[in-house]
Structure formats: structure tokens, C-alpha cells
Coordinates of C-alpha atoms and ligand atoms in Angstrom, one line a residue:
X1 CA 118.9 90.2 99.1
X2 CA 116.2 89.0 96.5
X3 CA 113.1 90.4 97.0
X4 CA 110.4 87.4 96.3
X5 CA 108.1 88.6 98.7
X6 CA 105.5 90.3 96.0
X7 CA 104.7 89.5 92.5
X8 CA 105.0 93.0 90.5
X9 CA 102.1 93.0 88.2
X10 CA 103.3 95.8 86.5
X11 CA 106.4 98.0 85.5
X12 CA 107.3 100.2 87.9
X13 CA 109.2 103.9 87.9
X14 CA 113.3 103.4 87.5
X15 CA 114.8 102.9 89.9
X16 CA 114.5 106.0 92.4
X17 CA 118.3 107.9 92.9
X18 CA 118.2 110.7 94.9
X19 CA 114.6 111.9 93.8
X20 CA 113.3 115.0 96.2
X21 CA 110.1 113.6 97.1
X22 CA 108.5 117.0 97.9
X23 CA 108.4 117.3 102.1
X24 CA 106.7 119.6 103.7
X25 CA 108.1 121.6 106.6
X26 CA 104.8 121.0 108.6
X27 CA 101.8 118.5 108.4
X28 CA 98.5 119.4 109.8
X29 CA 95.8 116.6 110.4
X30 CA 93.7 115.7 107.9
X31 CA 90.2 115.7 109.3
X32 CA 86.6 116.2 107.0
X33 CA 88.4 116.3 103.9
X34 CA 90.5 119.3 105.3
X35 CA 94.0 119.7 106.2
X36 CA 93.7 121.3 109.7
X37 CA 95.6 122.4 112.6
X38 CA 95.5 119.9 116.0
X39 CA 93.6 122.0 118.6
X40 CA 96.2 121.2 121.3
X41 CA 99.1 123.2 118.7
X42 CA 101.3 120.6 120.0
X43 CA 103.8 118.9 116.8
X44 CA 106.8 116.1 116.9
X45 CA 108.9 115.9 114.6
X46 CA 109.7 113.1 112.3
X47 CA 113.3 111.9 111.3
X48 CA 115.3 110.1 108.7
X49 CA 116.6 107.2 110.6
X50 CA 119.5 106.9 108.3
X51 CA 120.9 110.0 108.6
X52 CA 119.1 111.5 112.1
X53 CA 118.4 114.3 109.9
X54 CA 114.6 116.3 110.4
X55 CA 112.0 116.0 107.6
X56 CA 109.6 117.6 108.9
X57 CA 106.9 118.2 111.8
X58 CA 104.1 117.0 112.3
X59 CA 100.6 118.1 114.1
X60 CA 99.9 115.8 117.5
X61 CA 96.0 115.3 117.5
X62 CA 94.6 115.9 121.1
X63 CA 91.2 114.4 122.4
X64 CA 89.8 117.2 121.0
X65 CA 91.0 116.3 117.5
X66 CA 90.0 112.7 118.0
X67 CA 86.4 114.3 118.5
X68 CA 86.3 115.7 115.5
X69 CA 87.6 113.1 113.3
X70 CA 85.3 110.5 114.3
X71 CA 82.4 112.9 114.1
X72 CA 83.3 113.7 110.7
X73 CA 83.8 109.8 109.9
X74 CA 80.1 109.3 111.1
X75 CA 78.6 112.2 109.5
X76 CA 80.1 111.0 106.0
X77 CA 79.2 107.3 107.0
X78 CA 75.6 108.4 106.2
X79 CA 76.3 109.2 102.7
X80 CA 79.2 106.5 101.9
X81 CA 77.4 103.6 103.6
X82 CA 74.7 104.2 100.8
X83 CA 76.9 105.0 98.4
X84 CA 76.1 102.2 95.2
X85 CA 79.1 99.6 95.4
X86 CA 79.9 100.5 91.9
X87 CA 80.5 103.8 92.4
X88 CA 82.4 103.2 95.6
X89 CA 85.0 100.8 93.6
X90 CA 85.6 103.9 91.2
X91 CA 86.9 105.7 93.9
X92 CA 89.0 102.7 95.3
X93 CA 90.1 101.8 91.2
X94 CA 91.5 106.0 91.4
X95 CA 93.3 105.5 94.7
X96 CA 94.6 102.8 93.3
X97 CA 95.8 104.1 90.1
X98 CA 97.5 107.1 91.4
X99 CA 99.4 105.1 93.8
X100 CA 100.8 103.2 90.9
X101 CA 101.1 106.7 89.5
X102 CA 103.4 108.2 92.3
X103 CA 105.0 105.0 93.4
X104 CA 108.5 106.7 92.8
X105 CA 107.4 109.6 95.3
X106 CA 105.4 107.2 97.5
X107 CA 108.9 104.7 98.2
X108 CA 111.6 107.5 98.2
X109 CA 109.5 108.8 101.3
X110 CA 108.9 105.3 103.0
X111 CA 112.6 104.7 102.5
X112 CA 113.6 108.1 103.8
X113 CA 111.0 108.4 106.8
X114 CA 111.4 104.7 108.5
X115 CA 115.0 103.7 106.9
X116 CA 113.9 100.4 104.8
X117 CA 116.0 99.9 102.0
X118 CA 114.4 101.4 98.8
X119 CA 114.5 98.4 96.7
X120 CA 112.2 96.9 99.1
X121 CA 109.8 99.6 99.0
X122 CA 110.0 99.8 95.7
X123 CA 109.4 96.8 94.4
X124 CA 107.3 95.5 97.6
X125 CA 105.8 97.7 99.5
X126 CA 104.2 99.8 97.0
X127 CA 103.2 97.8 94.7
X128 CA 101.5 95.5 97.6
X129 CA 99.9 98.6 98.7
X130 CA 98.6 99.8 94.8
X131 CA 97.4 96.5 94.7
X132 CA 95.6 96.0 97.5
X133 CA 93.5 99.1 96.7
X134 CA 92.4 97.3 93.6
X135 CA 92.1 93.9 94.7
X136 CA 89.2 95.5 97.3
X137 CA 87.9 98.1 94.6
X138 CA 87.1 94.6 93.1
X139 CA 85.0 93.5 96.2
X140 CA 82.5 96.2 96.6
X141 CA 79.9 95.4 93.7
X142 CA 80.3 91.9 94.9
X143 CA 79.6 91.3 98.6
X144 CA 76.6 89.3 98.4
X145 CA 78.3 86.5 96.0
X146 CA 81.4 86.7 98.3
X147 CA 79.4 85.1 101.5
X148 CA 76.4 83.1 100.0
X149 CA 73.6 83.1 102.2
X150 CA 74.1 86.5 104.1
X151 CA 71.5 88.0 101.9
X152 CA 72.7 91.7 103.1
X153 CA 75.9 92.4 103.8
X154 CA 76.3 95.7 105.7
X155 CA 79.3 97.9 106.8
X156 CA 80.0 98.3 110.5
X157 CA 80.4 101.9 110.9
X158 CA 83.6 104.3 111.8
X159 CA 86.3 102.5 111.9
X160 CA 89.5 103.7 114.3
X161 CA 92.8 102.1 112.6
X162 CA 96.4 102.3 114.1
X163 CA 99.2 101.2 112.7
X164 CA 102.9 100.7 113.4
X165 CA 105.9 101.4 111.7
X166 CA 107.3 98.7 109.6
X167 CA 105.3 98.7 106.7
X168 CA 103.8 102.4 107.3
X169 CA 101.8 102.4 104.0
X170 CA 101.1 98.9 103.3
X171 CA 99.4 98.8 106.9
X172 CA 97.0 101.5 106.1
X173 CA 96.5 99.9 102.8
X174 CA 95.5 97.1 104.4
X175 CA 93.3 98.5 106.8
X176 CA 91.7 101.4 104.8
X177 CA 91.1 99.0 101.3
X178 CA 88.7 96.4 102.6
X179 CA 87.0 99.3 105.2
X180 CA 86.0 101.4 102.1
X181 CA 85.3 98.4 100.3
X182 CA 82.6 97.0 102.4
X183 CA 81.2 100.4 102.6
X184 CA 82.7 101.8 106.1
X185 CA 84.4 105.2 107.2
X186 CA 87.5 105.4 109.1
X187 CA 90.3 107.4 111.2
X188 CA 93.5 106.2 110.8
X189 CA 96.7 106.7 113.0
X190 CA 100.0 106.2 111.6
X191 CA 103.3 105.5 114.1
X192 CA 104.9 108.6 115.5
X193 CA 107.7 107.6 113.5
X194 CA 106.7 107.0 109.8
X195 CA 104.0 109.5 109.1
X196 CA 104.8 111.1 105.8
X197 CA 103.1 108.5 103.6
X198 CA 99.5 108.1 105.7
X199 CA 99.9 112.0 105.1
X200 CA 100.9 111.9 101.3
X201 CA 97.9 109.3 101.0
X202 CA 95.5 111.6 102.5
X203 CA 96.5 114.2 99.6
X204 CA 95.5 111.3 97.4
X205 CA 92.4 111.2 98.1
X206 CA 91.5 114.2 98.2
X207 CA 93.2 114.4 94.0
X208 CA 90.8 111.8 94.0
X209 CA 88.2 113.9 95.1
X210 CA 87.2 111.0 97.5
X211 CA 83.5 112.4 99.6
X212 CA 85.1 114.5 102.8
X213 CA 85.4 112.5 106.4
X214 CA 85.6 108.9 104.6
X215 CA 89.2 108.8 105.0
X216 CA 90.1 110.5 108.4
X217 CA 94.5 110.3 109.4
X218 CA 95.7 111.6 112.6
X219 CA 98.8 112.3 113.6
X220 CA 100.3 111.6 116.8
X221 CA 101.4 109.4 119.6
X222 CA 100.5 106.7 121.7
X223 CA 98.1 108.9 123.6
X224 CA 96.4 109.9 120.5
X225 CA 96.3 106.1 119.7
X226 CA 94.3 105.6 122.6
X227 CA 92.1 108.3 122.7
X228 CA 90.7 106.9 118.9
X229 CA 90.6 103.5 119.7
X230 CA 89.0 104.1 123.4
X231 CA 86.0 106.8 121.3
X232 CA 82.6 105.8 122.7
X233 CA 81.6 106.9 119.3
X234 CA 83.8 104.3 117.2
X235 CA 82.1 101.1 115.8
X236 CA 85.3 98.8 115.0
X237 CA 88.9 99.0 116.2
X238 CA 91.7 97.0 113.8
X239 CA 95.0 97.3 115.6
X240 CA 98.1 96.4 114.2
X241 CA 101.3 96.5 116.8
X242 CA 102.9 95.0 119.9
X243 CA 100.9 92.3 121.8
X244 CA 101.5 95.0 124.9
X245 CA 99.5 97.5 123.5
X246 CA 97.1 95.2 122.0
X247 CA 96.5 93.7 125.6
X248 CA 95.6 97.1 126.5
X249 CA 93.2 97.4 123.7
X250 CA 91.4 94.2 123.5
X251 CA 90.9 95.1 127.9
X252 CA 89.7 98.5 127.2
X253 CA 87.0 97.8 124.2
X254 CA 85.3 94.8 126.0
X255 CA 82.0 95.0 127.1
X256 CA 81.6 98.4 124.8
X257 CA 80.2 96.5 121.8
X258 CA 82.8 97.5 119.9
X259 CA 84.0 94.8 117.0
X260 CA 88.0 94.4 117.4
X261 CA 90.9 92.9 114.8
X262 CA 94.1 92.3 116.2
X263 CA 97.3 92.0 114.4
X264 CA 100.1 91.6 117.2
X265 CA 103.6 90.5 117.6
X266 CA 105.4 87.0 116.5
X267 CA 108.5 84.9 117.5
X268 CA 107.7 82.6 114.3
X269 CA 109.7 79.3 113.3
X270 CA 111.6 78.2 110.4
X271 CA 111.7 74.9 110.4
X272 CA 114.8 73.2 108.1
X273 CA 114.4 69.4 107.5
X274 CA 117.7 67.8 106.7
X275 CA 116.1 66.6 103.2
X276 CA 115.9 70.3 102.3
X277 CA 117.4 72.2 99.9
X278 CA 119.6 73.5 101.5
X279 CA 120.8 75.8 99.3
X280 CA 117.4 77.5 98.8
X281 CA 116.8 77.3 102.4
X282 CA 119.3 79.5 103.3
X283 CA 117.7 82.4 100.9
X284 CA 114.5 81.4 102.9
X285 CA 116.4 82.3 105.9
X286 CA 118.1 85.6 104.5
X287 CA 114.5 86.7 103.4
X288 CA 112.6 85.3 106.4
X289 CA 114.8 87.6 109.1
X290 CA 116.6 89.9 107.1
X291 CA 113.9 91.7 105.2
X292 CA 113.3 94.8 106.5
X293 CA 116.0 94.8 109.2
X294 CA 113.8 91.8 110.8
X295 CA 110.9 94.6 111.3
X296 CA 108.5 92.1 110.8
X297 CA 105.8 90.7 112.6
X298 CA 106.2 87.2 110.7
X299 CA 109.8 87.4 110.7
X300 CA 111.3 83.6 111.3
X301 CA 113.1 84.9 114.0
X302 CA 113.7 81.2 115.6
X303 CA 115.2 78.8 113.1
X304 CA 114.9 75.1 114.1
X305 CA 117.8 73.1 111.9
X306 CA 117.8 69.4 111.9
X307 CA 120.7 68.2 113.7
X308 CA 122.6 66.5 110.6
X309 CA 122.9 69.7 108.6
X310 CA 123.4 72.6 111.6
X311 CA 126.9 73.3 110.9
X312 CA 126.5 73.5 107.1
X313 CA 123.9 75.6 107.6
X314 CA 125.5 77.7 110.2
X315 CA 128.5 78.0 107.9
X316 CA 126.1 79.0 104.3
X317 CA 124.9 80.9 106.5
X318 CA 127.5 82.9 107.6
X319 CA 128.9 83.0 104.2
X320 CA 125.8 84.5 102.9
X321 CA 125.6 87.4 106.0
X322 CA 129.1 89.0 104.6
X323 CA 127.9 89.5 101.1
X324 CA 124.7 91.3 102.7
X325 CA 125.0 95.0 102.0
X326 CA 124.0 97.2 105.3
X327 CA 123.7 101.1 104.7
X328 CA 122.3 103.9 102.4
X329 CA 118.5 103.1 102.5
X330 CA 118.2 105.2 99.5
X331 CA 121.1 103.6 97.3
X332 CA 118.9 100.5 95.5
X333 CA 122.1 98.3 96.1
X334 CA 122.0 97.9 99.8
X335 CA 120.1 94.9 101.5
X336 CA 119.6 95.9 104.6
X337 CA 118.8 99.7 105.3
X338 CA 118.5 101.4 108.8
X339 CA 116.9 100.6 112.6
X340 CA 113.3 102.8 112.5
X341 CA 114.8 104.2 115.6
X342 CA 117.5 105.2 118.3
X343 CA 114.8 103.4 121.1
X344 CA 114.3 100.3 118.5
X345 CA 118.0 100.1 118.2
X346 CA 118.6 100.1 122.5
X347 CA 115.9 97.4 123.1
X348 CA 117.8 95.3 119.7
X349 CA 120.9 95.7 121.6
X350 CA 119.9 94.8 124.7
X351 CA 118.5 91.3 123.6
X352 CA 121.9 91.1 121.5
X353 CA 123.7 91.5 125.5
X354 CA 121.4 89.2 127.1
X355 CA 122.0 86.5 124.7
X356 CA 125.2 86.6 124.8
X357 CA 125.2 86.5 129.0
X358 CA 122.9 83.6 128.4
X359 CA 125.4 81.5 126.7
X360 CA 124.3 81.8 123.3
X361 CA 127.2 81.9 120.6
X362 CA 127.2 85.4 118.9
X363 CA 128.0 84.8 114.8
X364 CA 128.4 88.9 112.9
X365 CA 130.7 88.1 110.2
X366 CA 130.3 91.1 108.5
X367 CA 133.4 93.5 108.7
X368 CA 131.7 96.5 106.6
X369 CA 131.9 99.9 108.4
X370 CA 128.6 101.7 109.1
X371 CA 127.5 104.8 108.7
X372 CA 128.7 107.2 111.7
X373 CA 125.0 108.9 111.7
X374 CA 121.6 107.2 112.1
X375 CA 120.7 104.0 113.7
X376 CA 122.5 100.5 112.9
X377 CA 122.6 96.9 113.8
X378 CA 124.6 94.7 111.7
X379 CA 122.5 91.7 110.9
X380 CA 123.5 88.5 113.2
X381 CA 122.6 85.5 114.4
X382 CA 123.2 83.3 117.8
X383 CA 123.6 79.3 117.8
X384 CA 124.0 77.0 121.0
X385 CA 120.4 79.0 121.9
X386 CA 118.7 77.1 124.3
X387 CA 114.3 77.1 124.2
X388 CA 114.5 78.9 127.7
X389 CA 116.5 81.9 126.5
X390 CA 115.0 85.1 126.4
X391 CA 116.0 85.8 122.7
X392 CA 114.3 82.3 122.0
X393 CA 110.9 83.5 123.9
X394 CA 110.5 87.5 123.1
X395 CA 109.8 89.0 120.0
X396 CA 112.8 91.2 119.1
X397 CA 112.0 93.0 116.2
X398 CA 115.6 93.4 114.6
X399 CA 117.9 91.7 112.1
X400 CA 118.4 88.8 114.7
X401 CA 118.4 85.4 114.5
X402 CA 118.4 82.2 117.1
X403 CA 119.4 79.2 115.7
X404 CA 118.3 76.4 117.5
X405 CA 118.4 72.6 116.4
X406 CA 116.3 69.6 116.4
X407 CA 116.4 65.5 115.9
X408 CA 112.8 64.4 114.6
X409 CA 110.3 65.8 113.1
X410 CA 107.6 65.6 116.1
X411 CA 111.0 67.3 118.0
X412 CA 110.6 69.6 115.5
X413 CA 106.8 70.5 115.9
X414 CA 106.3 70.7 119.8
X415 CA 109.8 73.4 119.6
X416 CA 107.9 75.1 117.1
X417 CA 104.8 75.2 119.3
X418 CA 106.6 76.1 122.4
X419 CA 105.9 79.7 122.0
X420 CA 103.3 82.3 123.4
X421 CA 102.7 83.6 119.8
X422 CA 101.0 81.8 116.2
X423 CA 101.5 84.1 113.6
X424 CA 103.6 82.4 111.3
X425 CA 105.7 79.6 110.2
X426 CA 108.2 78.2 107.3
X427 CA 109.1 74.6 106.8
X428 CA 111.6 73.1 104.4
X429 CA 111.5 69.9 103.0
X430 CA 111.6 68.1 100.0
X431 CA 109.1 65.2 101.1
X432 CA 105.7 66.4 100.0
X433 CA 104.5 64.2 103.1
X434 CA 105.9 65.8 105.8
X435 CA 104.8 68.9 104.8
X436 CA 101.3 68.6 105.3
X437 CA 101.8 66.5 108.2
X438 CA 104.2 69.4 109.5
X439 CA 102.0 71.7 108.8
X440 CA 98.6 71.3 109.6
X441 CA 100.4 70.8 113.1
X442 CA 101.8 74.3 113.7
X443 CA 100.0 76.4 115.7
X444 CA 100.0 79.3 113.1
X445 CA 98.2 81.6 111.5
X446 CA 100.3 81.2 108.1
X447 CA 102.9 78.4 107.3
X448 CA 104.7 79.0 104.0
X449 CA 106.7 76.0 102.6
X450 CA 110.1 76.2 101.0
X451 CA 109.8 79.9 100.7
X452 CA 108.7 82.8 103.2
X453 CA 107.6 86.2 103.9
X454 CA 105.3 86.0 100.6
X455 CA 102.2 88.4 100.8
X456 CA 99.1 88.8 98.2
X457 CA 96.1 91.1 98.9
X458 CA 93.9 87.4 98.1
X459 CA 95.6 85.7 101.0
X460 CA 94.0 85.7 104.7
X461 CA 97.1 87.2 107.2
X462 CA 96.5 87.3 110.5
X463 CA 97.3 84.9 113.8
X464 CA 96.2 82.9 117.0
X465 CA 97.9 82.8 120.1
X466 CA 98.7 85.9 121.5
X467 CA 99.1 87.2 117.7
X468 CA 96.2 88.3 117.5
X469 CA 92.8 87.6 116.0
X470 CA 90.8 88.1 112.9
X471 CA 92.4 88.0 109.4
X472 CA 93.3 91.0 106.7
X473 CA 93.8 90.2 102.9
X474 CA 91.2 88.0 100.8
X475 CA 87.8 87.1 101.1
X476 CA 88.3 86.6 105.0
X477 CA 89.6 89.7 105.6
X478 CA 86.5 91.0 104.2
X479 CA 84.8 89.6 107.4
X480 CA 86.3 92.3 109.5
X481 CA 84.8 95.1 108.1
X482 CA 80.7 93.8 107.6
X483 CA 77.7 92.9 109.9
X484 CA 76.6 89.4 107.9
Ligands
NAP1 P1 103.2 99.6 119.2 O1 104.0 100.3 120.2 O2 102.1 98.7 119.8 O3 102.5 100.7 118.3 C1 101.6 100.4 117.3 C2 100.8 101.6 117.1 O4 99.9 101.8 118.3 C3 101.5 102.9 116.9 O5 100.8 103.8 116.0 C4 101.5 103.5 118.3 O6 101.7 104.9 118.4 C5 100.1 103.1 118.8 N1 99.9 103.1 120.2 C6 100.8 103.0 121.2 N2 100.2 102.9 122.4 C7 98.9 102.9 122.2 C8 97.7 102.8 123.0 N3 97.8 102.7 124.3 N4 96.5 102.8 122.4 C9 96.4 102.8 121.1 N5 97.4 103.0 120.2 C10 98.7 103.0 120.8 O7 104.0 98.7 118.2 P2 105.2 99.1 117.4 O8 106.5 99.0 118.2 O9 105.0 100.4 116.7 O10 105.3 98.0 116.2 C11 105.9 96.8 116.4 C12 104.9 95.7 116.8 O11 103.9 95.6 115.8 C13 105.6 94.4 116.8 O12 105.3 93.7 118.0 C14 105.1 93.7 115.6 O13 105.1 92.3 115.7 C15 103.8 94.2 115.5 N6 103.3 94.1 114.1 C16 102.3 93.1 113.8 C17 101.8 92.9 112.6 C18 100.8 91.9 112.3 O14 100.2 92.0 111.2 N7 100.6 90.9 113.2 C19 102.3 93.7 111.5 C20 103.3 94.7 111.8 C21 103.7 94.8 113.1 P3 103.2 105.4 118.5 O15 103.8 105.2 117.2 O16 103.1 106.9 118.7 O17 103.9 104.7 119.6
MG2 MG1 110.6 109.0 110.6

């Protein structure tokens, strides 16, 4: 699969073989600008979902931990939240710069700890994560200019971040660039699942000799998430996850004064207009569900075809799935890398049954074996899918698609807008007309036309419905992170 989803800036490390990228047996929390062990002594281990094999262990931070990690946050808050904007951007330009530096290390260890392929990480992930670091070292000498009229911009406070497991590094990228940025401290949770690199990017900083307690990363689980986020102490909470959890969040911070981003789930169309390309539509498709084994929240997981060119779609399409290589994250040929876990891979299955038993018309061409260890789904997609099917309605976070069609274009709008969620939406067309008109008419947070999944630290990301609220990227994103 092409990757057009970032614009490399810069040349990259060759391509990464079987590099040893240096894992520890055992990770302790890092906490004041110390590596320390979790009070509770309780660890988890985290795996390589391609092979099941253990990388390591990792230190589960208690309530106790959680304690200590925001009070460090606050007590550096004083010095950082004074700290002259120019000198904070140094530290963000040297963060940046040794990412860049160890981006070889950085995507052999995404790859190996949450199963993406590691072209993707490689040449997305990674450089998307280097370059939001200096895309926000760039903001924090000019706040004022950036919202004209707010004569003082200030920082918010301690920040509590968690994250999921998808894009492990580029979500605390962008959650920990624009917080340092606008002058805030935070304490960051990766998912139980993909750890390593929120752990090799606390070693970063402190090579960068960044002040102690202004980056703060906690390992752990769910529990841990919700000790940090529910800390009477914390000033801001930017969540990035499942609408459930979310939910949960958004109930338990109201009326505490606390300021709150959510990033949540998506069940996001792809609209194909007859008039289309169709040829280039169907790469929009490969990219728009197939990228990262469909672990992503944008992921056009519902494509609406116009009614004239279903079946050559459906058989491009199915053409183009066979040629899809599925296997060896680490082998910078494969397209399509592992599940991020056994309990990911049950819940993708169980849609896959459902839809099925709901009628829907099951279309897996591939005949390549898979691996015997580790977790895999062969990328599919379902057709005769009706609007009231559940793998039409829930977000299923896999390499699935439901293929759906449509007659006119208003057909093609209120399908598109039958859905609980907003994140994000793709329409193809060759009429410049309808795609504004289109457009402007989806409920979503970002449409993309004639292409998809494309991501740039300057663009806004973020949702409405039950996607979530407030923005991350750009000047908006800045927003999140600043009392104006
Ligand atoms: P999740 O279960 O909501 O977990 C996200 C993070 O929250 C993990 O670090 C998790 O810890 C933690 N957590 C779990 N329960 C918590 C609680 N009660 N309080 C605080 N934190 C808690 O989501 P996921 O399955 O990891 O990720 C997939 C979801 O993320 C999908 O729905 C996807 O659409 C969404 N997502 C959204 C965006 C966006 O920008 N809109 C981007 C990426 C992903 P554990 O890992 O230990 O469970
Ligand atoms: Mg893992």
C-alpha cells in the first residue's frame, strides 16, 4: 500500500531490517525527571503482537504513583510556566531533533510493540511525530500574534494525557507538543499495550536535559488511566480513545473545573460519486481502511458507492485486496502488519460473525497463509450491508469494510449523516461543485476530497458528534492548552 498520508520533509534512516532497538527487560515510571519504581511493585508485561513473543515489563503506576506525578508536574509548572517562550522552543527544537535522530530506533520499536507495518512507521509515524515537536517549538515565542486581541495568553496548568494504542507515539506527540508549547506541564499515559516508545521518549528528554517533572509518563492500565484523569489536582484532561471511556470521562470531570479535549471513536464515510476517478478512488479506499489494520479513528470504515459503478468498484476492489501483503510487521514489504491484540482480534471477529448472520455478503479474496503466531485478520470487506446493520452503526477498529450504495447525491449526504459519530469524511468526485456542496454538508470534523487519511501538525483534527470535542494540530489546537 502507498503511504501518502505524510509529507516526509526530510531523508530518513534506510530502511530498518532487523535492527535490535535496545529493550529493556524492565521499565520503571518516569516521574520528576527520574526513572522510578511504582509504589504498588505491581508490572504487566508488554508483547510483540506479531509474534506473541515478551519484550519486556513494565511498572503499573498505583494511586500512589499518580500522586506523585502530578505533584511533580505542578511543582515544575512554577518554573516552566515562566520559563521565556524562546527558551522553551529550544527545548522542543532538541526533542525534536533527536527524534529525527533516532527515528530508526523509534519505528523498529512502534512496529515491534503494537504490530503496524514498519513502512508505515517509518515513513508516517515518526516523521509526523518529529514534526510536530517542531511545528509547536515554532509556536511558543509567538502566542500573542497567534490569537490577536488576547493580550496574554497563559498556560492552563498540569495536564493529565492518555492515549491509546494505534498511533502510540504520534498521540503523545500530539498531546505533549502543543502542552509544552503553550507553556504547561503534563502526565502522560500510554495504552497498556504499546508502551515502549512513551518510555523511549521520556529517555529523550531527559538527553535533552528537559527541567525535571515537565514531562511526567506513567505506565499502566485503565485504572491508572482513571486515577490521573479523575486527580483533584489536574488542571486539563485531553483524552484520546473509545467514545465508552470518553463518556466516563467527560461524566466524571464535570462540575470540577477541569478543561477537557476529547478525541473519541469514528464510523466515518467514503463517499464515491460515479463521476470519480475511479481508479484513484479505489487507492483512497485501500488507504482510507487499510492503513494501519483499520486502527484508526478516521478510518472510512463505511463506503457509500453510487449505484452505477458498485460492481466495478466492488470488483477493483477485490482485485486490489489480493495484491495486499499481510504479515511480518518488521519486513518493509508487507501492507498490512498485525491486530494490536488477541482481545482486538475477538471483538474484529465478532463483528466479522455478526455481519455475516445479518445478511451482509462477506468478500476476503486473499488466499495468502498467515503467520501461525500472533494476531491476524485478513483484510475484508462486506457488500449487500444494509444502514441498520450493526457493522454499518459500530465502530470496529479492524481491517473491515461495509460497502454500502447510494442513488443521488442528497441520498448520499443524509447516509453519511446517519451516524452517532463526526469525525471524518472522504468524498470523490470530479465536479468541483459538488464537492463543496457535499461537503460543507457532512457532519464532520474533517472531510478530505479525492484523497484520505492525510495528517499535518498545521491542520485542526478533532470531531463533533459523539467524536469528541476540541481540536489538536494547528493554530486551533493551540486553544486546548491556554487560558485566552
Ligand atoms: P480505550 O479503551 O478508550 O483506551 C484509551 C486509553 O484510555 C488507554 O490508555 C486506556 O488504558 C485508557 N483507559 C481505559 N479506561 C480508562 C478510564 N476509565 N479512565 C481513563 N483512562 C482509561 O481505547 P482504545 O481501545 O485503547 O483505543 C481505540 C479507540 O480510540 C477507538 O475508539 C478509536 O476510535 C479511538 N481513537 C480516537 C482518536 C481520535 O483522535 N479521535 C485517535 C485514535 C484512537 P489501557 O490501555 O490500559 O486500557
Ligand atoms: Mg505491545
Amino acid at each position: 500500500m502507498n503511504s501518502p498520508t505524510a509529507t516526509p520533509e526530510w531523508e530518513y534512516a534506510p530502511a530498518p531490517e532487523r535492527f535490535d532497538p535496545g529493550i529493556k527487560d524492565r521499565y520503571r515510571l518516569f516521574i520528576g525527571g527520574r526513572f522510578v519504581a511504582s509504589r504498588g511493585r505491581k508490572t504487566f508485561e508488554t508483547i510483540n503482537p506479531a509474534t506473541e513473543a515478551v519484550l519486556s515489563r513494565c511498572d503499573e503506576a498505583n494511586s500512589e504513583d499518580v500522586d506523585a506525578a502530578v505533584a511533580a508536574a505542578r511543582a515544575a509548572f512554577r518554573k516552566w510556566s515562566r520559563t521565556k517562550p524562546k527558551e522553551r522552543a529550544k527545548y522542543l527544537y532538541r526533542i525534536a531533533r533527536r527524534i529525527q535522530e533516532r527515528s530508526r530506533e523509534l519505528a523498529v520499536l512502534e512496529t515491534m510493540d503494537g504490530g503496524k507495518p514498519i513502512r508505515e512507521s517509518r515513513d508516517v509515524d515518526i516523521p509526523l511525530v518529529a514534526q510536530h515537536f517542531f511545528h509547536h517549538a515554532g509556536w511558543c515565542d509567538k502566542l500573542q500574534y497567534a490569537f490577536p486581541g488576547a493580550t496574554d495568553p497563559r498556560p492552563i496548568g498540569v495536564c493529565a494525557q492518555v492515549i491509546p494504542w494505534n498511533f502510540p507515539l504520534l498521540m503523545l506527540a500530539w498531546k505533549i507538543a502543543p502542552a509544552l508549547a503553550c507553556g504547561n506541564t503534563v502526565v502522560l499515559k500510554p495504552a497498556e499495550t504499546t508502551p515502549l516508545t512513551a518510555l523511549r521518549f521520556a529517555e529523550i528528554c531527559e538527553e535533552c536535559e528537559l527541567p525535571a517533572g515537565v514531562v511526567n509518563i506513567l505506565t499502566g492500565a485503565g485504572e491508572t488511566g482513571r486515577h490521573l484523569v479523575e486527580h483533584p489536582d489536574v488542571d486539563k484532561v485531553a483524552f484520546t480513545g473509545s467514545t465508552a471511556v470518553g463518556k466516563r470521562i467527560a461524566a466524571s470531570s464535570a462540575g470540577t473545573g477541569k478543561r477537557l479535549t476529547l478525541e473519541l471513536g469514528g464510523k466515518s464515510p467514503n463517499i464515491i460519486f460515479a463521476d470519480a476517478s475511479i481508479d484513484q478512488a479505489i487507492e483512497g479506499i485501500v488507504q482510507g481502511i487499510w492503513f494501519n489494520q483499520g486502527h484508526v479513528c478516521c478510518a472510512g470504515s463505511r463506503l457509500f458507492v453510487q449505484e452505477s459503478v458498485l460492481s466495478e468498484v466492488i470488483a477493483k476492489l477485490e482485485r486490489r485486496l489480493r495484491t495486499l501483503r499481510v504479515g511480518d510487521p518488521l519486513d518493509k514489504n508487507t501492507d498490512v502488519g498485525a491486530i494490536n491484540s488477541g482481545p482486538q482480534l475477538a471483538t474484529i471477529q465478532q463483528y466479522l460473525t455478526e455481519g455475516t448472520a445479518e445478511g451482509a455478503t462477506m468478500h476476503q479474496p486473499s488466499t495468502q497463509s498467515l503467520p501461525d503466531k500472533g494476531f491476524w485478520c485478513q483484510p475484508c470487506f462486506l457488500s449487500d450491508v444494509q444502514p441498520n446493520h450493526v457493522i454499518a452503526r459500530e465502530e470496529i477498529f479492524g481491517p473491515v469494510l461495509a460497502v454500502m450504495s447510494f442513488r443521488t447525491p442528497e441520498e448520499a449526504i443524509s447516509r453519511a449523516n446517519d451516524t452517532r459519530f463526526g469525525l471524518a469524511a472522504g468524498v470523490w468526485t470530479d465536479k468541483g461543485s459538488k464537492i463543496f456542496e457535499v461537503a460543507s454538508r457532512l457532519q464532520a470534523g474533517i472531510v478530505w476530497l479525492n484523497t484520505y487519511n492525510r495528517f499535518d501538525a498545521t491542520s485542526p483534527f478533532g470531531g463533533v458528534k459523539e467524536s469528541g470535542f476540541g481540536r489538536e494540530g494547528g493554530l486551533h489546537g493551540l486553544r486546548g492548552y491556554l487560558s485566552l
